[in-house]
Coordinates of C-alpha atoms in Angstrom, one line a residue:
Chain A
M1 CA -6.6 -33.0 1.6
E2 CA -4.3 -31.1 -0.8
K3 CA -3.1 -27.8 0.3
E4 CA -4.2 -24.7 -1.6
I5 CA -1.5 -22.8 -3.6
L6 CA -1.6 -19.2 -2.3
L7 CA 1.2 -17.5 -4.0
Q8 CA 2.9 -18.4 -7.3
L9 CA 5.5 -16.9 -9.5
H10 CA 5.1 -18.1 -13.1
D11 CA 8.0 -17.8 -15.5
V12 CA 9.2 -14.5 -13.9
S13 CA 12.2 -12.7 -15.3
V14 CA 13.9 -9.6 -14.0
R15 CA 16.8 -7.7 -15.6
F16 CA 19.0 -5.0 -14.2
G17 CA 20.4 -3.3 -17.3
G18 CA 22.1 -6.1 -19.2
V19 CA 22.2 -8.5 -16.2
R20 CA 19.6 -11.2 -16.0
A21 CA 18.8 -11.3 -12.2
L22 CA 15.9 -13.8 -12.5
D23 CA 15.4 -16.0 -15.5
G24 CA 12.0 -17.8 -15.8
I25 CA 11.4 -18.4 -12.1
D26 CA 8.6 -20.8 -11.2
I27 CA 8.0 -21.1 -7.5
S28 CA 4.9 -21.6 -5.3
L29 CA 3.9 -21.3 -1.7
D30 CA 1.1 -23.4 -0.2
Q31 CA -1.2 -22.5 2.7
G32 CA 0.5 -22.8 6.1
E33 CA 3.9 -24.0 4.9
I34 CA 7.4 -22.6 5.4
V35 CA 9.4 -22.5 2.2
A36 CA 13.1 -21.7 2.1
L37 CA 14.8 -19.8 -0.7
M38 CA 18.5 -20.7 -0.8
G39 CA 21.5 -19.9 -3.0
P40 CA 24.8 -18.2 -3.2
N41 CA 25.2 -14.4 -3.3
G42 CA 23.7 -12.9 -6.4
A43 CA 21.5 -16.0 -7.1
G44 CA 18.4 -13.8 -7.1
K45 CA 16.8 -14.8 -3.7
S46 CA 16.0 -11.3 -2.5
T47 CA 15.1 -10.2 -6.0
I48 CA 12.2 -12.8 -6.0
I49 CA 10.7 -11.1 -2.9
K50 CA 11.2 -7.6 -4.2
A51 CA 9.6 -8.7 -7.5
I52 CA 6.5 -9.9 -5.7
F53 CA 6.1 -6.4 -4.2
G54 CA 7.0 -4.6 -7.4
L55 CA 10.2 -3.1 -5.9
V56 CA 12.0 -4.3 -9.0
P57 CA 10.3 -4.3 -12.4
I58 CA 9.2 -7.7 -13.7
R59 CA 10.3 -8.0 -17.4
S60 CA 8.1 -11.0 -18.1
G61 CA 6.0 -13.6 -16.3
E62 CA 3.4 -13.1 -13.7
V63 CA 2.6 -13.2 -10.0
L64 CA -0.5 -15.3 -9.1
W65 CA -2.6 -15.1 -5.9
H66 CA -5.0 -18.1 -5.5
G67 CA -4.3 -18.8 -9.2
K68 CA -5.2 -15.3 -10.4
K69 CA -2.8 -12.7 -11.8
I70 CA -2.2 -9.8 -9.4
L71 CA -0.4 -6.5 -10.1
P72 CA 2.9 -6.5 -8.2
V73 CA 2.5 -3.1 -6.5
P74 CA 2.9 -2.8 -2.7
H75 CA -0.7 -1.5 -2.0
E76 CA -2.3 -4.3 -4.1
V77 CA 0.0 -7.0 -2.6
V78 CA -0.6 -5.9 1.0
Q79 CA -4.3 -5.8 0.6
R80 CA -4.3 -9.5 -0.6
G81 CA -2.7 -10.5 2.7
I82 CA 1.0 -10.6 1.9
S83 CA 3.5 -9.0 4.2
F84 CA 7.2 -8.3 3.8
V85 CA 10.0 -8.1 6.4
P86 CA 13.0 -6.6 4.6
Q87 CA 16.6 -7.5 5.0
G88 CA 18.6 -5.7 7.7
R89 CA 15.5 -5.1 9.9
R90 CA 15.0 -1.5 8.8
V91 CA 12.8 -0.5 11.6
F92 CA 12.0 3.2 11.9
S93 CA 14.5 4.2 14.5
C94 CA 13.0 7.7 15.2
L95 CA 9.6 6.2 16.1
T96 CA 8.6 4.2 19.1
I97 CA 7.9 0.5 19.1
E98 CA 4.2 1.2 19.2
E99 CA 4.4 3.8 16.4
N100 CA 6.4 1.3 14.3
L101 CA 3.6 -1.2 14.8
E102 CA 0.9 1.4 13.9
I103 CA 2.8 2.1 10.7
G104 CA 2.8 -1.6 9.9
G105 CA -0.9 -1.8 10.4
F106 CA -1.7 1.0 7.9
I107 CA -4.3 -1.0 5.9
V108 CA -6.2 -1.9 9.1
G109 CA -7.9 1.5 9.3
D110 CA -10.1 1.0 12.4
K111 CA -8.3 2.3 15.5
K112 CA -9.8 -0.2 17.8
E113 CA -8.9 -3.1 15.6
L114 CA -5.4 -1.6 15.2
N115 CA -5.0 -1.6 19.0
R116 CA -6.2 -5.2 19.3
R117 CA -3.6 -6.2 16.8
I118 CA -0.8 -4.3 18.6
A119 CA -1.8 -6.1 21.8
Q120 CA -1.8 -9.4 20.0
V121 CA 1.6 -9.1 18.5
M122 CA 2.9 -7.9 21.8
E123 CA 1.7 -11.1 23.3
T124 CA 3.8 -13.0 20.7
F125 CA 6.8 -10.7 21.4
P126 CA 6.7 -9.8 25.1
V127 CA 10.0 -7.9 24.9
L128 CA 8.2 -5.3 22.8
K129 CA 5.5 -5.0 25.3
Q130 CA 7.9 -4.1 28.0
R131 CA 9.5 -1.4 25.9
R132 CA 6.5 -0.2 23.9
A133 CA 7.3 3.5 24.4
S134 CA 11.0 3.2 23.6
K135 CA 12.4 4.5 20.3
A136 CA 13.2 1.6 17.9
G137 CA 16.7 2.9 17.4
M138 CA 17.4 2.2 21.1
L139 CA 16.7 -1.6 20.7
S140 CA 19.4 -4.3 20.2
G141 CA 19.8 -6.0 16.9
G142 CA 17.8 -9.0 18.0
Q143 CA 15.0 -6.8 19.5
Q144 CA 14.8 -4.8 16.3
Q145 CA 14.4 -8.1 14.3
M146 CA 11.6 -9.1 16.6
L147 CA 10.0 -5.6 16.0
A148 CA 10.4 -6.1 12.2
L149 CA 8.7 -9.5 12.5
A150 CA 5.9 -8.0 14.7
R151 CA 5.4 -5.1 12.3
G152 CA 5.1 -7.6 9.4
L153 CA 2.4 -9.4 11.4
M154 CA 0.2 -6.3 11.9
T155 CA -1.8 -7.0 8.8
E156 CA -2.5 -10.6 10.0
P157 CA -1.0 -11.8 6.7
K158 CA -1.7 -15.1 5.0
V159 CA 1.8 -15.0 3.6
L160 CA 4.9 -13.6 5.2
L161 CA 8.0 -12.9 3.1
L162 CA 11.2 -12.8 5.2
D163 CA 14.5 -11.5 3.7
E164 CA 17.5 -12.7 5.7
P165 CA 16.0 -12.6 9.2
S166 CA 19.2 -13.7 10.8
L167 CA 21.5 -11.2 9.1
G168 CA 24.0 -9.7 11.6
L169 CA 22.6 -11.4 14.6
A170 CA 24.5 -13.5 17.3
P171 CA 23.9 -17.3 17.1
K172 CA 21.9 -17.3 20.3
I173 CA 19.6 -14.6 18.9
V174 CA 19.4 -16.4 15.5
K175 CA 18.0 -19.4 17.3
E176 CA 15.3 -17.2 19.0
V177 CA 14.4 -15.6 15.7
F178 CA 13.9 -19.0 14.0
A179 CA 11.9 -20.2 17.0
K180 CA 9.6 -17.2 16.6
I181 CA 9.2 -17.8 12.9
K182 CA 8.2 -21.4 13.6
E183 CA 5.8 -20.2 16.4
I184 CA 4.1 -17.7 14.0
N185 CA 3.7 -20.5 11.4
D186 CA 2.2 -22.9 14.0
K187 CA 0.0 -20.4 15.8
H188 CA -1.4 -18.4 12.9
K189 CA -0.9 -20.9 10.0
T190 CA 0.8 -18.2 8.2
A191 CA 2.6 -19.4 5.1
I192 CA 6.2 -18.1 5.2
L193 CA 8.8 -17.7 2.4
V194 CA 12.2 -17.2 3.8
V195 CA 15.4 -16.0 2.1
E196 CA 18.3 -17.1 4.3
H197 CA 22.0 -17.8 4.3
N198 CA 21.8 -19.8 7.5
I199 CA 20.7 -22.9 5.7
K200 CA 21.0 -25.4 8.6
S201 CA 18.7 -23.4 10.8
L202 CA 16.3 -22.6 8.0
L203 CA 15.9 -26.2 6.7
D204 CA 15.2 -27.3 10.3
I205 CA 12.0 -25.4 10.2
A206 CA 11.1 -25.3 6.5
D207 CA 8.8 -27.8 4.8
R208 CA 10.2 -27.3 1.4
G209 CA 12.9 -25.3 -0.3
Y210 CA 14.1 -23.9 -3.6
V211 CA 17.8 -23.7 -4.5
L212 CA 18.6 -20.9 -6.8
D213 CA 21.7 -20.5 -9.0
N214 CA 22.4 -17.6 -11.4
G215 CA 18.7 -16.4 -11.4
R216 CA 17.3 -19.9 -12.0
V217 CA 15.7 -22.5 -9.9
A218 CA 18.3 -25.3 -9.7
T219 CA 15.9 -27.5 -7.7
G220 CA 12.8 -27.4 -5.6
D221 CA 12.0 -30.2 -3.1
A222 CA 11.2 -31.2 0.5
S223 CA 13.8 -29.8 3.0
Q224 CA 15.2 -33.3 3.9
R225 CA 15.6 -34.4 0.3
I226 CA 17.4 -31.1 -0.5
L227 CA 19.8 -31.8 2.4
E228 CA 20.4 -35.4 1.3
S229 CA 20.7 -34.6 -2.4
G230 CA 24.1 -32.9 -2.2
I231 CA 23.0 -30.0 -4.4
L232 CA 23.7 -27.4 -1.7
E233 CA 27.4 -28.5 -1.7
K234 CA 27.5 -28.5 -5.5
I235 CA 25.9 -25.0 -5.8
F236 CA 27.8 -23.3 -2.9
L237 CA 31.2 -25.0 -3.2
G238 CA 31.2 -25.6 -6.9
Chain B
M1 CA 14.6 23.7 -2.8
T2 CA 12.1 26.0 -4.5
H3 CA 10.9 27.9 -1.4
A4 CA 11.8 31.3 -2.8
A5 CA 9.4 30.7 -5.8
F6 CA 6.4 30.3 -3.5
Y7 CA 7.6 33.0 -1.2
G8 CA 7.7 35.2 -4.3
I9 CA 4.3 34.1 -5.4
G10 CA 2.9 35.2 -2.1
A11 CA 4.9 38.5 -2.2
Y12 CA 3.9 39.4 -5.8
T13 CA 0.2 38.4 -5.2
T14 CA 0.1 40.8 -2.2
A15 CA 2.0 43.5 -4.0
I16 CA -0.1 43.5 -7.1
L17 CA -3.4 43.3 -5.3
L18 CA -2.5 46.1 -2.8
T19 CA -1.2 48.4 -5.5
K20 CA -3.6 47.7 -8.3
S21 CA -6.9 46.7 -6.7
G22 CA -9.0 47.5 -3.7
V23 CA -8.2 44.2 -2.0
G24 CA -6.8 44.6 1.5
F25 CA -3.7 42.9 3.0
F26 CA -5.6 40.0 4.5
G27 CA -7.6 39.3 1.3
A28 CA -4.3 39.4 -0.7
L29 CA -2.7 37.1 1.9
V30 CA -5.5 34.5 1.4
L31 CA -5.3 34.8 -2.4
G32 CA -1.5 34.5 -2.2
I33 CA -1.8 31.3 -0.2
A34 CA -4.5 30.0 -2.6
I35 CA -2.3 30.6 -5.7
A36 CA 0.8 29.1 -4.1
T37 CA -1.2 26.1 -3.0
A38 CA -2.6 25.6 -6.6
V39 CA 0.8 26.1 -8.2
S40 CA 2.6 23.8 -5.7
L41 CA 0.0 21.1 -6.3
L42 CA 0.5 21.3 -10.0
I43 CA 4.3 21.4 -9.9
G44 CA 4.3 18.8 -7.1
V45 CA 2.5 16.3 -9.3
V46 CA 5.0 17.0 -12.2
L47 CA 8.0 16.8 -9.9
S48 CA 6.8 13.6 -8.2
R49 CA 8.0 11.8 -11.4
F50 CA 11.6 12.5 -10.3
K51 CA 13.6 11.1 -7.4
G52 CA 16.6 12.2 -5.3
D53 CA 19.0 14.5 -7.1
Y54 CA 16.7 14.8 -10.1
Y55 CA 13.9 16.0 -7.9
A56 CA 16.2 18.6 -6.3
L57 CA 17.3 19.8 -9.8
G58 CA 13.6 19.9 -10.9
T59 CA 12.7 22.2 -7.9
L60 CA 15.7 24.5 -8.8
G61 CA 14.4 24.6 -12.4
F62 CA 11.0 25.6 -11.2
N63 CA 12.4 28.4 -9.0
T64 CA 14.3 29.6 -12.1
I65 CA 11.1 29.6 -14.2
V66 CA 9.2 31.6 -11.5
F67 CA 12.1 34.0 -11.2
G68 CA 12.0 34.4 -15.0
A69 CA 8.3 35.1 -14.9
F70 CA 8.7 37.8 -12.2
L71 CA 11.5 39.4 -14.3
N72 CA 9.8 39.2 -17.8
W73 CA 6.1 39.4 -17.2
K74 CA 6.4 43.2 -17.2
N75 CA 2.7 44.0 -17.6
L76 CA 2.0 42.3 -14.3
T77 CA 5.2 42.5 -12.3
Q78 CA 6.9 45.6 -13.8
G79 CA 10.0 43.4 -14.3
S80 CA 13.3 44.5 -12.9
L81 CA 11.8 47.9 -11.9
G82 CA 9.8 46.1 -9.2
I83 CA 6.6 47.2 -7.5
P84 CA 6.9 50.2 -5.1
G85 CA 4.3 51.7 -2.8
I86 CA 3.0 48.4 -1.3
S87 CA 0.8 49.4 1.7
R88 CA 1.1 48.0 5.2
P89 CA -1.8 46.1 6.7
E90 CA -4.7 47.5 8.7
L91 CA -7.0 45.4 10.8
F92 CA -9.8 46.5 13.2
G93 CA -8.5 50.0 13.2
I94 CA -5.0 48.9 14.1
N95 CA -2.5 50.3 11.6
F96 CA 0.7 48.3 11.1
T97 CA 2.6 51.2 9.5
N98 CA 4.3 51.4 12.9
N99 CA 7.3 48.9 12.9
F100 CA 6.5 47.7 16.4
N101 CA 2.9 46.9 15.5
F102 CA 4.2 45.0 12.4
L103 CA 6.6 43.1 14.6
I104 CA 3.7 41.9 16.7
L105 CA 1.8 40.9 13.6
A106 CA 4.8 39.0 12.3
L107 CA 5.2 37.3 15.7
I108 CA 1.5 36.2 15.6
F109 CA 2.1 34.7 12.2
L110 CA 5.3 33.0 13.4
I111 CA 3.4 31.4 16.3
L112 CA 0.6 30.3 14.0
A113 CA 3.1 28.8 11.5
Y114 CA 5.1 27.1 14.3
S115 CA 1.9 25.7 15.8
V116 CA 0.7 24.3 12.4
A117 CA 4.2 22.8 11.8
R118 CA 4.2 21.3 15.3
F119 CA 0.7 19.9 14.8
V120 CA 1.6 18.3 11.5
A121 CA 4.9 16.9 12.9
N122 CA 3.1 15.3 15.9
S123 CA 0.1 14.0 14.0
P124 CA -0.1 10.4 12.6
F125 CA 0.5 12.1 9.2
G126 CA 3.7 13.6 10.5
R127 CA 4.7 10.1 11.8
V128 CA 4.4 8.8 8.3
L129 CA 6.5 11.6 7.0
K130 CA 9.2 10.8 9.5
A131 CA 9.1 7.2 8.4
I132 CA 9.3 8.2 4.8
R133 CA 12.4 10.3 5.6
E134 CA 14.0 7.3 7.2
D135 CA 13.1 4.6 4.7
E136 CA 10.7 5.3 1.9
T137 CA 11.0 1.8 0.4
V138 CA 10.1 0.1 3.6
I139 CA 7.1 2.2 4.4
S140 CA 5.8 1.7 0.9
V141 CA 5.6 -2.1 1.4
F142 CA 3.0 -1.5 4.1
G143 CA 0.7 0.0 1.5
Y144 CA 1.5 3.7 1.9
D145 CA 1.3 5.9 -1.2
T146 CA 4.4 7.9 -0.3
L147 CA 3.9 10.3 -3.2
H148 CA 0.6 11.4 -1.7
Y149 CA 2.2 12.3 1.6
K150 CA 5.1 14.1 0.1
L151 CA 2.8 16.1 -2.2
V152 CA 0.6 17.2 0.8
V153 CA 3.6 18.4 2.8
F154 CA 5.0 20.1 -0.2
V155 CA 1.8 22.0 -0.6
I156 CA 1.6 22.9 3.1
S157 CA 5.2 24.3 3.0
A158 CA 4.4 26.3 -0.2
A159 CA 1.4 27.9 1.5
M160 CA 3.6 28.8 4.5
A161 CA 6.2 30.3 2.2
A162 CA 3.5 32.4 0.6
V163 CA 2.5 33.8 4.0
A164 CA 6.1 34.9 4.6
G165 CA 6.2 36.4 1.1
S166 CA 3.0 38.5 1.8
L167 CA 4.4 39.8 5.1
F168 CA 7.7 40.6 3.5
A169 CA 6.2 42.5 0.6
S170 CA 4.0 44.6 2.9
Y171 CA 6.8 45.2 5.4
I172 CA 9.5 46.3 2.9
T173 CA 6.8 48.1 0.7
F174 CA 8.8 47.4 -2.4
I175 CA 9.7 44.1 -4.2
D176 CA 11.6 43.2 -7.2
P177 CA 12.6 39.8 -8.7
S178 CA 16.1 39.8 -7.1
G179 CA 14.6 38.7 -3.8
F180 CA 13.3 35.4 -5.2
R181 CA 16.3 33.9 -6.9
V182 CA 17.5 30.3 -6.4
A183 CA 20.1 31.8 -4.1
E184 CA 17.3 32.8 -1.7
S185 CA 16.0 29.2 -1.7
M186 CA 19.6 28.1 -0.9
F187 CA 19.7 30.6 2.0
I188 CA 16.4 29.2 3.4
L189 CA 17.8 25.6 3.0
A190 CA 21.0 26.7 4.8
I191 CA 18.8 28.0 7.7
I192 CA 17.1 24.6 8.1
I193 CA 20.4 22.6 7.8
L194 CA 22.3 24.9 10.1
G195 CA 19.6 25.1 12.7
G196 CA 19.1 21.4 12.7
L197 CA 17.2 19.0 10.5
A198 CA 14.1 17.3 11.9
N199 CA 13.7 19.9 14.6
L200 CA 11.3 22.8 14.5
R201 CA 13.2 24.8 17.1
G202 CA 16.3 24.2 15.0
S203 CA 14.7 26.1 12.1
L204 CA 14.0 29.1 14.4
L205 CA 17.5 29.0 15.7
G206 CA 19.0 28.8 12.2
A207 CA 16.9 31.8 11.1
F208 CA 18.0 33.9 14.1
F209 CA 21.6 32.8 13.5
L210 CA 21.9 33.4 9.8
I211 CA 19.8 36.6 9.7
L212 CA 21.3 38.2 12.7
L213 CA 24.9 37.2 12.2
P214 CA 25.6 39.6 9.3
E215 CA 24.1 42.4 11.4
V216 CA 26.3 41.6 14.4
M217 CA 29.3 41.5 12.2
R218 CA 28.8 45.2 11.3
F219 CA 30.3 45.9 14.7
V220 CA 33.5 43.8 14.2
G221 CA 35.4 46.8 12.9
F222 CA 36.6 45.6 9.4
P223 CA 38.0 48.5 7.3
S224 CA 35.0 50.2 5.6
D225 CA 36.2 49.5 2.0
I226 CA 36.2 45.7 2.5
E227 CA 33.6 45.5 5.3
A228 CA 30.9 43.9 3.2
Q229 CA 33.2 41.4 1.5
M230 CA 34.7 40.3 4.9
R231 CA 31.3 39.8 6.4
Q232 CA 30.5 37.4 3.5
V233 CA 33.8 35.6 4.1
V234 CA 33.3 35.2 7.8
Y235 CA 29.7 34.1 7.2
G236 CA 30.9 31.4 4.7
V237 CA 33.7 30.2 7.0
I238 CA 31.2 29.7 9.9
L239 CA 28.9 27.7 7.6
I240 CA 31.8 25.5 6.4
L241 CA 33.0 24.9 10.0
L242 CA 29.5 24.0 11.2
M243 CA 29.0 21.6 8.3
L244 CA 32.4 20.0 9.1
Y245 CA 32.0 19.6 12.8
R246 CA 28.2 19.5 13.3
P247 CA 26.6 18.2 10.1
Q248 CA 23.3 17.6 11.8
G249 CA 23.1 21.4 12.5
L250 CA 23.0 23.1 15.9
I251 CA 20.2 21.1 17.4
G252 CA 19.3 18.7 14.7
E253 CA 17.9 15.2 15.2
Y254 CA 18.7 13.9 11.7
K255 CA 22.0 13.7 9.7
L256 CA 22.0 14.0 5.9

């Protein structure tokens, strides 16, 4: 059976002043798959995720959800079932782990359901359960990344957008983070779009990938074929 | 940074009603809060179009407009002549003409205002405000309408400023526009920053420090012809030193 396309960007362009950050981007994310977004600095990887959430203005093109155009504004996007874990973790350091998770579950509304989801994500991330009353600012970088992932799961999203989840983490922790990403995908069938510099770790868990160069999609293919094609060397090393 | 405008709205509402109508202090206080709330809601919606430095400049602009209105709307405010003869409150036969009684009244309002601020800070609403302070972009991606939260807290703080203005007008018994300039808003901001950002007790400490310090310095013994200027110099130096060596304020939990 063919997988359903959940999220699609069709001919999306973004400009920052005179600079064309994205130029006619066409990408899609199918149900339950992990898709990698790769490319050198300034290729437009993070801009794609920000464009989906309306954090950068889309100049032309459209964002489609189940084939229908949606307004790229955070409230609308979250309600559809898309969640975003931003680059650099960016947990709320003055709030406790539990409060961070409550913030992440804003659209849930019902307190009982919110508590059920907090308990559920804490099962996935036991380290958070042990320190639920600790201020997020007191956590290590790896634990903060786990909290950022857990916070992103509070809406039980159908699509999770991850921006550089391994940024600034030690190799051992990076391994744990990628294992958790795979676990989330396997357990909840959440489709995941990952922007990442750590290409080897990413392609190990990704089904497909897109390679970006100068705001355009240079190629989009299955992970193994991207690795074998030599395009990564060409784009990254010139 | 437009607190003096709402403080002034509360003060002028109270002064005008107490001197020109039969409304008592507490009625004038409620009306002052209502007007400050309505004006802050209106200006808050307009200012919400701005961000960062532009928002700060917009609030300063609003303070200047309100100050201009106090100065030039002579039929209502008597302009630079000010409004004299504002009466002190009276409640259940207790007359607050006596300074000690007024101190008790002011303390009751202080406790009320502190309790409201504490309740807001510890509520789920306050938690969202803390998260907005820390990272507005990130909290917006969870679906929060941050403008709504900022507008509500702006209105609450305007209402509180109006209460202070009402008490001030009734205590001093005379007001003129000079008490509601942008400089007054800067002074209030200095109290918050000096006492400590993100800490309610810090605001109290900052107020005690900045209001009592000039009084204490009367006893330092500067020559009488330069006493006033020297007080201002020492006051400025203390502020600069604190900002250099303790930018989060005396007991602050957040650094700008």
